Short mmCIF file of C-alpha atoms in Angstrom, two decimals:
data_model
loop_
_atom_site.label_atom_id
_atom_site.label_comp_id
_atom_site.label_asym_id
_atom_site.label_seq_id
_atom_site.Cartn_x
_atom_site.Cartn_y
_atom_site.Cartn_z
CA UNK A 13 -14.13 4.49 18.27
CA UNK A 14 -13.84 1.74 20.91
CA UNK A 15 -14.69 -1.57 19.29
CA UNK A 16 -14.86 -4.25 21.97
CA UNK A 17 -15.42 -7.04 19.45
CA UNK A 18 -12.31 -6.14 17.49
CA UNK A 19 -10.31 -5.82 20.71
CA UNK A 20 -11.37 -9.28 21.87
CA UNK A 21 -10.43 -10.75 18.50
CA UNK A 22 -6.97 -9.15 18.67
CA UNK A 23 -6.35 -10.51 22.16
CA UNK A 24 -7.20 -13.99 20.93
CA UNK A 25 -4.94 -13.52 17.89
CA UNK A 26 -2.08 -12.38 20.19
CA UNK A 27 -2.40 -15.67 22.10
CA UNK A 28 -2.55 -17.60 18.81
CA UNK A 29 0.76 -15.97 17.72
CA UNK A 30 2.44 -16.86 21.05
CA UNK A 31 1.27 -20.47 20.38
CA UNK A 32 2.96 -20.40 16.98
CA UNK A 33 6.16 -19.08 18.59
CA UNK A 34 6.09 -22.13 20.91
CA UNK A 35 5.63 -24.39 17.88
CA UNK A 36 8.78 -22.94 16.33
CA UNK A 37 10.67 -23.31 19.66
CA UNK A 38 9.56 -26.97 19.79
CA UNK A 39 10.81 -27.54 16.24
CA UNK A 40 7.29 -28.42 15.00
CA UNK A 41 6.68 -29.40 11.41
CA UNK A 42 7.02 -26.35 9.08
CA UNK A 43 3.80 -26.92 7.15
CA UNK A 44 1.79 -27.07 10.42
CA UNK A 45 3.36 -23.71 11.39
CA UNK A 46 2.46 -22.18 8.05
CA UNK A 47 -1.12 -23.40 8.42
CA UNK A 48 -1.37 -21.73 11.85
CA UNK A 49 -0.05 -18.45 10.35
CA UNK A 50 -2.72 -18.68 7.62
CA UNK A 51 -5.39 -19.22 10.36
CA UNK A 52 -4.16 -16.02 12.10
CA UNK A 53 -4.46 -14.16 8.80
CA UNK A 54 -8.05 -15.33 8.35
CA UNK A 55 -8.77 -14.15 11.89
CA UNK A 56 -7.21 -10.77 11.10
CA UNK A 57 -9.42 -10.46 8.02
CA UNK A 58 -12.47 -10.97 10.22
CA UNK A 59 -11.19 -8.31 12.60
CA UNK A 60 -10.71 -5.79 9.76
CA UNK A 61 -14.27 -6.48 8.52
CA UNK A 62 -15.68 -5.84 12.00
CA UNK A 63 -13.89 -2.47 12.14
CA UNK A 64 -14.77 -1.59 8.54
CA UNK A 65 -18.44 -2.33 9.15
CA UNK A 66 -18.50 -0.06 12.19
CA UNK A 67 -16.63 2.64 10.28
CA UNK A 68 -18.99 2.65 7.27
CA UNK A 69 -22.08 2.98 9.54
CA UNK A 70 -20.64 5.84 11.56
CA UNK A 71 -17.81 8.00 10.21
CA UNK A 72 -18.53 7.37 6.52
CA UNK A 73 -22.24 8.18 6.81
CA UNK A 74 -21.47 11.29 8.89
CA UNK A 75 -18.89 12.54 6.37
CA UNK A 76 -21.11 11.94 3.34
CA UNK A 77 -24.13 13.58 4.90
CA UNK A 78 -21.91 16.47 6.11
CA UNK A 79 -21.19 19.74 4.31
CA UNK A 80 -17.43 19.37 3.87
CA UNK A 81 -16.62 18.12 0.36
CA UNK A 82 -12.90 17.49 1.21
CA UNK A 83 -13.87 15.29 4.13
CA UNK A 84 -16.34 13.41 1.91
CA UNK A 85 -13.70 12.84 -0.73
CA UNK A 86 -11.20 11.72 1.92
CA UNK A 87 -13.42 9.00 3.42
CA UNK A 88 -14.33 7.61 0.00
CA UNK A 89 -10.72 7.55 -1.09
CA UNK A 90 -9.79 5.68 2.08
CA UNK A 91 -12.26 2.89 1.26
CA UNK A 92 -10.75 2.43 -2.18
CA UNK A 93 -7.23 2.43 -0.65
CA UNK A 94 -7.89 -0.22 1.95
CA UNK A 95 -9.68 -2.33 -0.65
CA UNK A 96 -6.67 -1.98 -2.93
CA UNK A 97 -4.32 -3.08 -0.12
CA UNK A 98 -6.68 -5.94 0.79
CA UNK A 99 -6.28 -7.37 -2.72
CA UNK A 100 -2.53 -7.35 -2.20
CA UNK A 101 -2.02 -8.88 1.25
CA UNK B 212 -22.97 2.73 -15.24
CA UNK B 213 -20.83 2.57 -18.38
CA UNK B 214 -17.19 2.56 -17.34
CA UNK B 215 -15.02 2.82 -20.43
CA UNK B 216 -11.80 2.48 -18.45
CA UNK B 217 -12.93 -0.81 -16.89
CA UNK B 218 -14.17 -2.02 -20.28
CA UNK B 219 -10.83 -1.31 -21.93
CA UNK B 220 -9.02 -3.11 -19.12
CA UNK B 221 -11.20 -6.22 -19.50
CA UNK B 222 -10.62 -6.31 -23.27
CA UNK B 223 -6.86 -6.29 -22.61
CA UNK B 224 -7.24 -8.99 -19.95
CA UNK B 225 -9.23 -11.09 -22.42
CA UNK B 226 -6.32 -10.93 -24.90
CA UNK B 227 -3.90 -11.80 -22.09
CA UNK B 228 -5.88 -14.93 -21.22
CA UNK B 229 -5.90 -16.02 -24.88
CA UNK B 230 -2.09 -15.59 -24.77
CA UNK B 231 -1.94 -17.90 -21.72
CA UNK B 232 -4.06 -20.49 -23.56
CA UNK B 233 -1.49 -20.45 -26.40
CA UNK B 234 1.32 -20.94 -23.83
CA UNK B 235 -0.44 -24.05 -22.57
CA UNK B 236 -0.99 -25.26 -26.15
CA UNK B 237 2.69 -24.77 -26.86
CA UNK B 238 3.65 -26.74 -23.74
CA UNK B 239 5.36 -23.71 -22.15
CA UNK B 240 6.99 -24.01 -18.73
CA UNK B 241 4.36 -24.31 -15.92
CA UNK B 242 5.87 -21.67 -13.68
CA UNK B 243 5.82 -19.07 -16.50
CA UNK B 244 2.15 -19.86 -17.06
CA UNK B 245 1.33 -19.43 -13.36
CA UNK B 246 3.16 -16.10 -13.38
CA UNK B 247 1.05 -14.90 -16.30
CA UNK B 248 -2.12 -15.99 -14.45
CA UNK B 249 -0.96 -13.98 -11.43
CA UNK B 250 -0.38 -10.96 -13.74
CA UNK B 251 -4.01 -11.27 -14.98
CA UNK B 252 -5.20 -11.33 -11.38
CA UNK B 253 -3.31 -8.15 -10.55
CA UNK B 254 -4.92 -6.53 -13.65
CA UNK B 255 -8.37 -7.69 -12.48
CA UNK B 256 -7.71 -6.12 -9.07
CA UNK B 257 -7.05 -2.82 -10.81
CA UNK B 258 -10.25 -3.17 -12.79
CA UNK B 259 -12.28 -3.82 -9.62
CA UNK B 260 -10.76 -0.72 -7.99
CA UNK B 261 -11.68 1.42 -10.97
CA UNK B 262 -15.27 0.22 -10.72
CA UNK B 263 -15.41 0.53 -6.92
CA UNK B 264 -14.09 4.06 -7.07
CA UNK B 265 -16.82 5.12 -9.54
CA UNK B 266 -19.46 3.30 -7.47
CA UNK B 267 -18.51 5.01 -4.19
CA UNK B 268 -18.58 8.45 -5.79
CA UNK B 269 -21.99 7.95 -7.42
CA UNK B 270 -24.37 5.22 -6.19
CA UNK B 271 -23.06 5.16 -2.61
CA UNK B 272 -23.16 8.91 -2.13
CA UNK B 273 -26.68 9.08 -3.58
CA UNK B 274 -27.93 6.29 -1.36
CA UNK B 275 -26.47 7.68 1.84
CA UNK B 276 -27.72 11.22 1.14
CA UNK B 277 -31.12 9.78 0.18
CA UNK B 278 -34.13 9.21 2.39
CA UNK B 279 -34.39 5.44 2.14
CA UNK B 280 -32.77 3.74 5.17
CA UNK B 281 -33.02 0.22 3.59
CA UNK B 282 -31.17 1.39 0.50
CA UNK B 283 -28.52 3.04 2.68
CA UNK B 284 -28.02 -0.11 4.67
CA UNK B 285 -27.87 -2.19 1.45
CA UNK B 286 -25.08 -0.15 -0.12
CA UNK B 287 -22.97 -0.18 3.05
CA UNK B 288 -23.42 -3.90 3.50
CA UNK B 289 -22.28 -4.48 -0.13
CA UNK B 290 -19.01 -2.63 0.52
CA UNK B 291 -18.31 -4.89 3.56
CA UNK B 292 -19.19 -7.97 1.50
CA UNK B 293 -16.93 -7.25 -1.47
CA UNK B 294 -14.12 -6.36 0.99
CA UNK B 295 -14.67 -9.67 2.72
CA UNK B 296 -14.50 -11.57 -0.59
CA UNK B 297 -11.46 -9.55 -1.63
CA UNK B 298 -9.54 -10.84 1.34
CA UNK B 299 -10.37 -14.38 0.23
CA UNK B 300 -9.59 -14.44 -3.49
CA UNK C 150 3.45 -29.48 -20.61
CA UNK C 151 0.00 -29.61 -22.19
CA UNK C 152 -2.59 -29.32 -19.44
CA UNK C 153 -6.05 -29.87 -20.96
CA UNK C 154 -7.87 -29.23 -17.65
CA UNK C 155 -6.13 -25.79 -17.26
CA UNK C 156 -6.86 -24.98 -20.92
CA UNK C 157 -10.56 -25.78 -20.56
CA UNK C 158 -10.71 -23.62 -17.41
CA UNK C 159 -9.11 -20.71 -19.19
CA UNK C 160 -11.54 -20.94 -22.12
CA UNK C 161 -14.45 -20.80 -19.62
CA UNK C 162 -12.82 -17.81 -17.86
CA UNK C 163 -12.41 -16.06 -21.28
CA UNK C 164 -16.15 -16.41 -21.82
CA UNK C 165 -16.86 -15.18 -18.27
CA UNK C 166 -14.81 -12.03 -18.93
CA UNK C 167 -16.72 -11.38 -22.19
CA UNK C 168 -19.92 -11.64 -20.09
CA UNK C 169 -18.56 -9.02 -17.70
CA UNK C 170 -17.81 -6.73 -20.63
CA UNK C 171 -21.41 -7.02 -21.71
CA UNK C 172 -22.51 -6.14 -18.14
CA UNK C 173 -20.47 -2.95 -18.31
CA UNK C 174 -21.83 -2.18 -21.81
CA UNK C 175 -25.40 -2.62 -20.45
CA UNK C 176 -24.67 -0.29 -17.49
CA UNK C 177 -25.26 -3.07 -14.95
CA UNK C 178 -24.90 -2.39 -11.23
CA UNK C 179 -21.23 -1.86 -10.22
CA UNK C 180 -21.29 -4.20 -7.23
CA UNK C 181 -22.65 -7.04 -9.42
CA UNK C 182 -19.76 -6.44 -11.86
CA UNK C 183 -17.17 -6.48 -9.02
CA UNK C 184 -18.65 -9.78 -7.75
CA UNK C 185 -18.28 -11.34 -11.21
CA UNK C 186 -14.62 -10.15 -11.34
CA UNK C 187 -14.07 -11.78 -7.99
CA UNK C 188 -15.60 -15.02 -9.33
CA UNK C 189 -13.15 -14.93 -12.24
CA UNK C 190 -10.30 -14.52 -9.77
CA UNK C 191 -11.40 -17.53 -7.79
CA UNK C 192 -11.53 -19.52 -11.08
CA UNK C 193 -7.99 -18.32 -11.93
CA UNK C 194 -6.80 -19.53 -8.54
CA UNK C 195 -8.16 -22.96 -9.28
CA UNK C 196 -6.45 -22.92 -12.66
CA UNK C 197 -3.07 -21.99 -11.09
CA UNK C 198 -3.46 -24.82 -8.57
CA UNK C 199 -4.12 -27.36 -11.34
CA UNK C 200 -0.93 -26.22 -13.10
CA UNK C 201 1.12 -26.14 -9.90
CA UNK C 202 0.02 -29.62 -8.92
CA UNK C 203 1.11 -30.99 -12.32
CA UNK C 204 4.40 -29.07 -12.11
CA UNK C 205 5.30 -30.38 -8.63
CA UNK C 206 4.66 -33.97 -9.66
CA UNK C 207 6.75 -33.75 -12.81
CA UNK C 208 9.36 -30.98 -13.29
CA UNK C 209 10.06 -30.45 -9.60
CA UNK C 210 10.51 -34.15 -8.81
CA UNK C 211 12.77 -34.63 -11.86
CA UNK C 212 14.92 -31.59 -10.91
CA UNK C 213 15.28 -32.63 -7.23
CA UNK C 214 16.14 -36.24 -8.11
CA UNK C 215 18.51 -35.02 -10.82
CA UNK C 216 22.25 -34.32 -10.48
CA UNK C 217 22.21 -30.56 -11.29
CA UNK C 218 22.32 -28.50 -8.07
CA UNK C 219 21.60 -25.23 -9.94
CA UNK C 220 18.47 -26.68 -11.50
CA UNK C 221 17.36 -27.99 -8.10
CA UNK C 222 17.89 -24.58 -6.48
CA UNK C 223 16.04 -22.88 -9.34
CA UNK C 224 12.89 -25.05 -9.08
CA UNK C 225 12.69 -24.55 -5.30
CA UNK C 226 13.17 -20.82 -5.56
CA UNK C 227 10.38 -20.60 -8.15
CA UNK C 228 7.95 -22.25 -5.71
CA UNK C 229 8.77 -19.69 -3.03
CA UNK C 230 8.39 -16.87 -5.59
CA UNK C 231 4.98 -17.81 -6.84
CA UNK C 232 3.84 -18.40 -3.26
CA UNK C 233 5.07 -14.92 -2.42
CA UNK C 234 3.18 -13.41 -5.34
CA UNK C 235 0.06 -15.42 -4.50
CA UNK C 236 -0.05 -13.76 -1.06
CA UNK C 237 -0.03 -10.41 -2.82
CA UNK C 238 -2.63 -10.73 -5.60
CA UNK D 4 13.09 -27.18 12.66
CA UNK D 5 14.03 -24.16 14.74
CA UNK D 6 13.80 -21.07 12.61
CA UNK D 7 15.19 -18.09 14.52
CA UNK D 8 14.35 -15.61 11.75
CA UNK D 9 10.67 -16.65 11.80
CA UNK D 10 10.61 -16.56 15.59
CA UNK D 11 12.02 -13.04 15.67
CA UNK D 12 9.48 -11.90 13.11
CA UNK D 13 6.59 -13.39 15.17
CA UNK D 14 7.80 -11.63 18.33
CA UNK D 15 7.78 -8.30 16.43
CA UNK D 16 4.32 -9.07 15.07
CA UNK D 17 3.09 -9.85 18.57
CA UNK D 18 4.24 -6.38 19.70
CA UNK D 19 2.60 -4.83 16.68
CA UNK D 20 -0.71 -6.45 17.56
CA UNK D 21 -0.47 -5.11 21.12
CA UNK D 22 0.04 -1.68 19.58
CA UNK D 23 -3.16 -2.12 17.54
CA UNK D 24 -5.05 -3.11 20.69
CA UNK D 25 -3.92 0.15 22.29
CA UNK D 26 -5.11 2.10 19.20
CA UNK D 27 -8.57 0.55 19.67
CA UNK D 28 -8.48 1.33 23.40
CA UNK D 29 -7.59 4.95 22.62
CA UNK D 30 -10.47 5.17 20.12
CA UNK D 31 -8.11 5.80 17.20
CA UNK D 32 -9.49 6.28 13.71
CA UNK D 33 -10.85 3.02 12.23
CA UNK D 34 -9.07 3.32 8.90
CA UNK D 35 -5.68 3.74 10.62
CA UNK D 36 -6.39 0.59 12.62
CA UNK D 37 -7.32 -1.36 9.45
CA UNK D 38 -4.09 -0.18 7.80
CA UNK D 39 -2.07 -1.49 10.76
CA UNK D 40 -3.87 -4.84 10.57
CA UNK D 41 -2.97 -4.99 6.88
CA UNK D 42 0.69 -4.25 7.81
CA UNK D 43 0.61 -7.21 10.23
CA UNK D 44 -0.75 -9.42 7.46
CA UNK D 45 2.09 -8.42 5.16
CA UNK D 46 4.58 -9.21 7.93
CA UNK D 47 2.89 -12.64 8.42
CA UNK D 48 3.25 -13.32 4.70
CA UNK D 49 6.97 -12.69 4.96
CA UNK D 50 7.18 -15.02 7.97
CA UNK D 51 5.39 -17.80 6.05
CA UNK D 52 7.78 -17.39 3.13
CA UNK D 53 10.82 -17.67 5.44
CA UNK D 54 9.42 -20.94 6.80
CA UNK D 55 8.37 -22.28 3.39
CA UNK D 56 11.83 -21.59 1.96
CA UNK D 57 13.49 -23.52 4.82
CA UNK D 58 10.97 -26.33 4.39
CA UNK D 59 11.52 -26.76 0.66
CA UNK D 60 15.30 -26.91 1.05
CA UNK D 61 15.20 -29.52 3.84
CA UNK D 62 12.08 -31.71 4.38
CA UNK D 63 10.87 -31.55 0.77
CA UNK D 64 14.24 -32.41 -0.81
CA UNK D 65 14.72 -35.26 1.70
CA UNK D 66 11.24 -36.67 1.04
CA UNK D 67 11.57 -36.50 -2.77
CA UNK D 68 15.03 -38.06 -2.80
CA UNK D 69 13.83 -40.72 -0.29
CA UNK D 70 12.45 -44.11 -1.06
CA UNK D 71 8.97 -43.68 0.40
CA UNK D 72 6.38 -42.81 -2.32
CA UNK D 73 3.64 -41.98 0.26
CA UNK D 74 5.90 -39.48 2.01
CA UNK D 75 6.80 -37.95 -1.39
CA UNK D 76 3.19 -37.62 -2.38
CA UNK D 77 2.34 -36.11 1.06
CA UNK D 78 4.97 -33.31 0.90
CA UNK D 79 3.94 -32.34 -2.64
CA UNK D 80 0.24 -32.28 -1.71
CA UNK D 81 1.02 -30.06 1.27
CA UNK D 82 2.68 -27.46 -1.01
CA UNK D 83 -0.44 -27.36 -3.25
CA UNK D 84 -2.68 -27.06 -0.14
CA UNK D 85 -0.85 -24.12 1.44
CA UNK D 86 -0.72 -22.42 -1.92
CA UNK D 87 -4.44 -22.87 -2.27
CA UNK D 88 -5.07 -21.42 1.20
CA UNK D 89 -2.67 -18.56 0.46
CA UNK D 90 -4.80 -17.52 -2.48
CA UNK D 91 -7.82 -17.32 -0.10
CA UNK D 92 -6.52 -15.45 3.01
#
């Protein structure tokens, strides 16, 4: 699916990362750089949530209401998997 | 729902936490204590995943295949919410 | 070191976990249980931070001001290691 | 400080994010996109750790061995703060 909100967020994040590269080039204070990286990570979390929300309300609902048990099992397993990874990154 | 696997995991975690309390009482090295706390958090993540997996395959499927749009919306929103919190704890 | 604040927090967390076990025993709603597990994890984060703060201001300062380069290297490496694990749990 | 390793990692991450933008443009599967975002977050964690490690071995050691108690307190407090944020993103 095309998710304009997620795309806009990623473009902003890309600019944010280029800003952090300049901070390193300038020899900025390490802790300030780490804080900016943490801000990018928070922005990436919001982007994931935007995409997950769209996914649940479209693909997941379609799969669960559909007649294919393998497809149903697959979409549910994927939710558990990304949740598992989310608790690790 | 009664989830015996999750219950067993929590009982083990409870014992683990009592062990960490004893480490503090004994004046153990701080970093060793922090590592044990992190091990408990990894065990709690696994417990959450066990419960989430059971939830998706029962309550969520029932709600989405059901006729109540409010209930459907509620269960989907809950998934997004716990994912959002998971990326913050 | 004996850290009474951390000890008190762990005792509260232990009670919280017993409460979650009762929720599972009662067949409470899965999402409510996951939310309580996430609350315990936030409380464990606060406990780690209490201990880390005490550690930095005592052991770390002593090691860095001391004359043993191996000890100095060890305490610094430990900080990086627990930070690395923290970004994964 | 100029940290070439961190800079190289950020340039790679920037390219990775542009790749994710193309995935969204192409209408790729949501879960695949979320997985790529999670991979970027893991790469950002590694970048932070590289910077933290350099910081501990330079600025932190200098501050703690120095004669300024305010500076000493500041660098220690910063470590606790970024650890606290790390447990939340």
